[in-house]
mmCIF file of C-alpha atoms in Angstrom:
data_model
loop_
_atom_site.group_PDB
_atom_site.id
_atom_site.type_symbol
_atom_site.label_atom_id
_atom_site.label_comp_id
_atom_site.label_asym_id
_atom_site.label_seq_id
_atom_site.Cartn_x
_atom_site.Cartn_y
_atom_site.Cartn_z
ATOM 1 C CA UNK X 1 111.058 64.287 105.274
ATOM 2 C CA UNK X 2 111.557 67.391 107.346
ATOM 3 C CA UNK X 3 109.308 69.320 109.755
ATOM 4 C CA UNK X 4 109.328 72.728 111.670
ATOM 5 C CA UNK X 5 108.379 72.404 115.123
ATOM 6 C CA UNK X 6 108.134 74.670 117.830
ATOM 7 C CA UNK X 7 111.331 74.722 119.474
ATOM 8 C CA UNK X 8 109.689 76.565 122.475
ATOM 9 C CA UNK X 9 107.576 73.586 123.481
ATOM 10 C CA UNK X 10 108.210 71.262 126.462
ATOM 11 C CA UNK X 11 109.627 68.787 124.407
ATOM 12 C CA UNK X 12 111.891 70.428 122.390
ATOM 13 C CA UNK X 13 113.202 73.466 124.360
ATOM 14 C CA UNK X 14 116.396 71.391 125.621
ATOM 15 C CA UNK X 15 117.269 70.617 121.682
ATOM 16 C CA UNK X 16 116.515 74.198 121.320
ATOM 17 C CA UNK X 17 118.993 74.994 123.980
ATOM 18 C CA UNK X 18 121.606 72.534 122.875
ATOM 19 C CA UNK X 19 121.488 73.362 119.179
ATOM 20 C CA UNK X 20 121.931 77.050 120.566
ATOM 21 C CA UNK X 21 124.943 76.389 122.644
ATOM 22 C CA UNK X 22 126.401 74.881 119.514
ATOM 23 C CA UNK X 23 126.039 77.930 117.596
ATOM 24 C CA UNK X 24 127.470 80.147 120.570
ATOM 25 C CA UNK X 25 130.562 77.949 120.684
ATOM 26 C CA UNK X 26 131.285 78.051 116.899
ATOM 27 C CA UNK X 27 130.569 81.951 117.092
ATOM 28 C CA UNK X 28 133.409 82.316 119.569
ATOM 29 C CA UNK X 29 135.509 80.616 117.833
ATOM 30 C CA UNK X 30 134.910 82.863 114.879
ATOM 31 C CA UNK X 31 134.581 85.858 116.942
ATOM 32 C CA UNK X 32 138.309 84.967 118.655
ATOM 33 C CA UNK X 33 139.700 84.745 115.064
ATOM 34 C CA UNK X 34 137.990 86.973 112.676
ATOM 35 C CA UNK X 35 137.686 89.533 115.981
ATOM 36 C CA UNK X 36 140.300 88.876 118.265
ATOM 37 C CA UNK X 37 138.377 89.100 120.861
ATOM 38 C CA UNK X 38 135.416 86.515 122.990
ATOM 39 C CA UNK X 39 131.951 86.030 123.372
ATOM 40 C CA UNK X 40 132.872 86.584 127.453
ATOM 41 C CA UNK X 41 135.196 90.452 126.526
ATOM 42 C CA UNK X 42 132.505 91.303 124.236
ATOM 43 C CA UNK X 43 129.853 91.182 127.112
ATOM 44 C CA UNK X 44 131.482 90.554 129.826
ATOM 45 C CA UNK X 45 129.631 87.496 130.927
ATOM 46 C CA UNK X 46 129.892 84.134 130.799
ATOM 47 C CA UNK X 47 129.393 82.555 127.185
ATOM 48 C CA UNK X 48 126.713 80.769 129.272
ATOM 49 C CA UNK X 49 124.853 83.613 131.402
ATOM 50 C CA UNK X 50 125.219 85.429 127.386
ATOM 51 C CA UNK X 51 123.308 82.288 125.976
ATOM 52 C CA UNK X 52 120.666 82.519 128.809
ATOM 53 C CA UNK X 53 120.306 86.443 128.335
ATOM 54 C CA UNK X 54 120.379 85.749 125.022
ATOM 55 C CA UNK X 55 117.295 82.954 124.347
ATOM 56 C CA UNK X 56 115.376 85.703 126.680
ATOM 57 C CA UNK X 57 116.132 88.854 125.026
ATOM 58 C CA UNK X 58 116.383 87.807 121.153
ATOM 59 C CA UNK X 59 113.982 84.470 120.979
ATOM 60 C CA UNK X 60 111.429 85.241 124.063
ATOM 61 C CA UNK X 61 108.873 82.930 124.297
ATOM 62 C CA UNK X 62 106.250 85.045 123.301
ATOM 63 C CA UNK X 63 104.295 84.017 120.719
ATOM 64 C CA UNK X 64 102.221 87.043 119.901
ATOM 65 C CA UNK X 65 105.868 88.643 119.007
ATOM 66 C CA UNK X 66 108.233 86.168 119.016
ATOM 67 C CA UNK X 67 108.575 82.515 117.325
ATOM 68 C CA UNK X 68 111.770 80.179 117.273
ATOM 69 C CA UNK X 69 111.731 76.868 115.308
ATOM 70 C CA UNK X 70 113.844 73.918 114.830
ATOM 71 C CA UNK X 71 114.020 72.276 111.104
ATOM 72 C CA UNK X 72 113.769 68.293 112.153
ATOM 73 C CA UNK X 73 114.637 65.815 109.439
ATOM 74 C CA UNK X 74 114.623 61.792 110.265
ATOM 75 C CA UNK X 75 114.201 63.014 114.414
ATOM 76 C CA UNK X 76 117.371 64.766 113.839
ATOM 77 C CA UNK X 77 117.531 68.692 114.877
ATOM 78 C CA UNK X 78 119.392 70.040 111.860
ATOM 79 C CA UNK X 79 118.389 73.854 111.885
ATOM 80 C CA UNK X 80 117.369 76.817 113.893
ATOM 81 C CA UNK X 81 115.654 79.962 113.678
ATOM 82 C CA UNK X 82 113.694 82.564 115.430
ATOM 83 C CA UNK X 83 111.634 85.456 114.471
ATOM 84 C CA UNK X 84 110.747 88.868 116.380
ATOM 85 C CA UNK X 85 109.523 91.909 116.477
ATOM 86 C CA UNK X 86 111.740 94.882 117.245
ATOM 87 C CA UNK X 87 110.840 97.882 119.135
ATOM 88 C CA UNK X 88 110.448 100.016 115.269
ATOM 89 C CA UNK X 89 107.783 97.468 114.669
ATOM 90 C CA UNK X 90 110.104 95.550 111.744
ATOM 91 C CA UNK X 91 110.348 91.925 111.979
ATOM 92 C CA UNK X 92 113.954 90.343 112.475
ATOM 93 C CA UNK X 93 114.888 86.782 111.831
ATOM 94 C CA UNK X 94 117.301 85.919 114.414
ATOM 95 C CA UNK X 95 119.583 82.579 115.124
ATOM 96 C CA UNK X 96 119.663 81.013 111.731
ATOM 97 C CA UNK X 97 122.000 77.786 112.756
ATOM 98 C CA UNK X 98 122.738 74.575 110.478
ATOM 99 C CA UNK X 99 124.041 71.944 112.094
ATOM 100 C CA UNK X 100 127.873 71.535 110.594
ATOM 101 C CA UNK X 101 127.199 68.057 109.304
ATOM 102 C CA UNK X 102 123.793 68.774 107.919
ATOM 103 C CA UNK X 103 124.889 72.355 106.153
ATOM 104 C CA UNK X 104 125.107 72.239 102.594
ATOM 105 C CA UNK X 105 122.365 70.475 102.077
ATOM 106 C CA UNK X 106 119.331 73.380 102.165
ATOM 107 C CA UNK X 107 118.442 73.222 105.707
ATOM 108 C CA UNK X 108 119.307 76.653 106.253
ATOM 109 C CA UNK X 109 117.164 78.194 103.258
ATOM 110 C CA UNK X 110 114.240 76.380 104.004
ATOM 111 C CA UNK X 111 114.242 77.799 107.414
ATOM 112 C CA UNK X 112 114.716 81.279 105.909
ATOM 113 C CA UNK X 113 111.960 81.016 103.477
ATOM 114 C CA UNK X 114 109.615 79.656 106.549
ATOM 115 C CA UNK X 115 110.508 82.790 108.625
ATOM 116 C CA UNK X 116 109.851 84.871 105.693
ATOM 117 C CA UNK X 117 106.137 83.677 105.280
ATOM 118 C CA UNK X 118 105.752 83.693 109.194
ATOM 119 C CA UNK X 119 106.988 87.570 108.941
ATOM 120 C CA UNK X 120 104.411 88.280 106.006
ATOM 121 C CA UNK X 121 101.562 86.290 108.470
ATOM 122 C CA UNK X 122 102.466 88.414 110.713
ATOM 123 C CA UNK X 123 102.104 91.996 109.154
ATOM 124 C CA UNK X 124 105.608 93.122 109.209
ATOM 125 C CA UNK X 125 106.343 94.942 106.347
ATOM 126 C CA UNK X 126 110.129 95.050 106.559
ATOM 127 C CA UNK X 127 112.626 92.239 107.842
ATOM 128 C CA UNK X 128 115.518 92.826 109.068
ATOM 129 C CA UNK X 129 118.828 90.532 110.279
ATOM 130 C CA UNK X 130 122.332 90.971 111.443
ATOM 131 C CA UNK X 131 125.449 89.110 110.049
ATOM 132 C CA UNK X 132 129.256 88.425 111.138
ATOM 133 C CA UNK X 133 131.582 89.299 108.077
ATOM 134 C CA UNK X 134 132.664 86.142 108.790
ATOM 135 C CA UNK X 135 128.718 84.088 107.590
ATOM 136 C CA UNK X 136 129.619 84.307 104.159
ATOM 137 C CA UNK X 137 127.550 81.256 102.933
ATOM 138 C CA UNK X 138 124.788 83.128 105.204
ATOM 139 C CA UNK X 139 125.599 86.539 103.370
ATOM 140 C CA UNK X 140 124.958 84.183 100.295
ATOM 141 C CA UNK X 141 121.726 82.959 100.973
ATOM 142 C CA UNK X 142 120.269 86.020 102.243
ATOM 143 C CA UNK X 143 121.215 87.880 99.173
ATOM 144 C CA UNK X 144 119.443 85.445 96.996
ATOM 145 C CA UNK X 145 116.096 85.750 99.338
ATOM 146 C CA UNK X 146 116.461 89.531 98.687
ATOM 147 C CA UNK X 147 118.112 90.842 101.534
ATOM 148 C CA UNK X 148 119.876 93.547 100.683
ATOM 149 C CA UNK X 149 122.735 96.079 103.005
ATOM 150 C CA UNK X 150 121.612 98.479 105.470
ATOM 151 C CA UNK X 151 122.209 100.414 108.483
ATOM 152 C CA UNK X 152 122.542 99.047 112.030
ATOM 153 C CA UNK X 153 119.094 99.287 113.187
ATOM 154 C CA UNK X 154 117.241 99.707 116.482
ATOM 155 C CA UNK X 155 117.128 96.645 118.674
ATOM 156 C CA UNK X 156 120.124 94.363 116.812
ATOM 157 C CA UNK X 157 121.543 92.743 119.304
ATOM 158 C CA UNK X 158 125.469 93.196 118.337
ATOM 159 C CA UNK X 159 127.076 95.578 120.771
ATOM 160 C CA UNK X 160 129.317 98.750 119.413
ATOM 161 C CA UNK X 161 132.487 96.895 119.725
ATOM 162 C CA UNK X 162 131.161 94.623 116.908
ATOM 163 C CA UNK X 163 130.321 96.844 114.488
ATOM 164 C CA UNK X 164 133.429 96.918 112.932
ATOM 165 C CA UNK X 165 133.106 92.955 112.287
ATOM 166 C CA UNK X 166 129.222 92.969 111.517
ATOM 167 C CA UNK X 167 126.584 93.597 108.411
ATOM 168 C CA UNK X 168 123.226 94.314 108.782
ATOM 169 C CA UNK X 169 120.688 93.795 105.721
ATOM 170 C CA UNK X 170 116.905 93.893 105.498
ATOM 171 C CA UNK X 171 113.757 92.272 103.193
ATOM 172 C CA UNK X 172 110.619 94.958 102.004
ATOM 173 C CA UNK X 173 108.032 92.419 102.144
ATOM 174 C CA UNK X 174 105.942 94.466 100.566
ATOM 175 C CA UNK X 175 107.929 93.925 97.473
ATOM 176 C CA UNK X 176 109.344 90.560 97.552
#
């Protein structure tokens, strides 16, 4: 049996943070493949400092705006993901992570479809996300939640350089 649980709270923010630096090190890796280039010449930071920067900037800890959850199953952490609101007043699902050994296996969609009904609770009326070219089981399972392509929008986190390398695709909730 799984569970969402807040992965803001005292006693999960250090899975939070783990299960993040997880997905930063397997996104440089892709980035220094697909992109030939690194987390560190993309920002020029630290992957670290970027990861710190990062869980401030894209998952704040605010919950008015702002929620980030971890998918537990058997007291494992097997999925992330994090809602918020950008400055157009759209809703943005952010940090969608599986686990490697617990992918394939719906963790990632059930997170999706809980960050969808959080959006809807919340009032946003569109949803927007960013993708590397390289997500292509993510692409996937967006596409069959609805997401469809769109323009870069205001307040994605990707900087210019990674435009190129990146997709951007959005959910009308007042449709789906």
């Amino acid at each position: 049996m799984s569970d969402f649980v807040n992965g803001h709270s005292p006693e999960w923010s250090k899975t939070s943070l783990i299960m993040t630096r997880q997905y930063f090190a397997w996104m440089n890796q892709e980035f220094k493949t697909v992109c030939n280039c690194s987390i560190e010449e993309i920002t020029g930071m630290s992957v670290e400092d970027y990861i710190m920067t990062a869980m401030d900037v894209i998952s704040p800890k605010d919950q008015a705006n702002a929620l980030f959850y971890l998918l537990i199953d058997q007291e494992n952490a097997v999925a992330m993901g994090g809602l918020r609101q950008l400055p157009n007043g759209h809703g943005e699902i952010v940090r969608i992570y599986t686990s490697p050994e617990y992918r394939s296996k719906g963790y990632g969609s059930k997170m999706l479809e809980r960050l969808i009904l959080e959006a809807k609770a919340h009032g946003f009326k569109m949803l927007n996300l960013d993708t590397g070219i390289f997500m292509k089981e993510a692409q996937a399972m967006y596409a069959a939640h609805g997401f469809v392509q769109c323009t870069p929008y205001e307040g994605a986190e990707p900087p210019p350089q990674l435009q190129p390398f990146w997709l951007y695709m959005q959910l009308d909730l007042q449709k789906s």
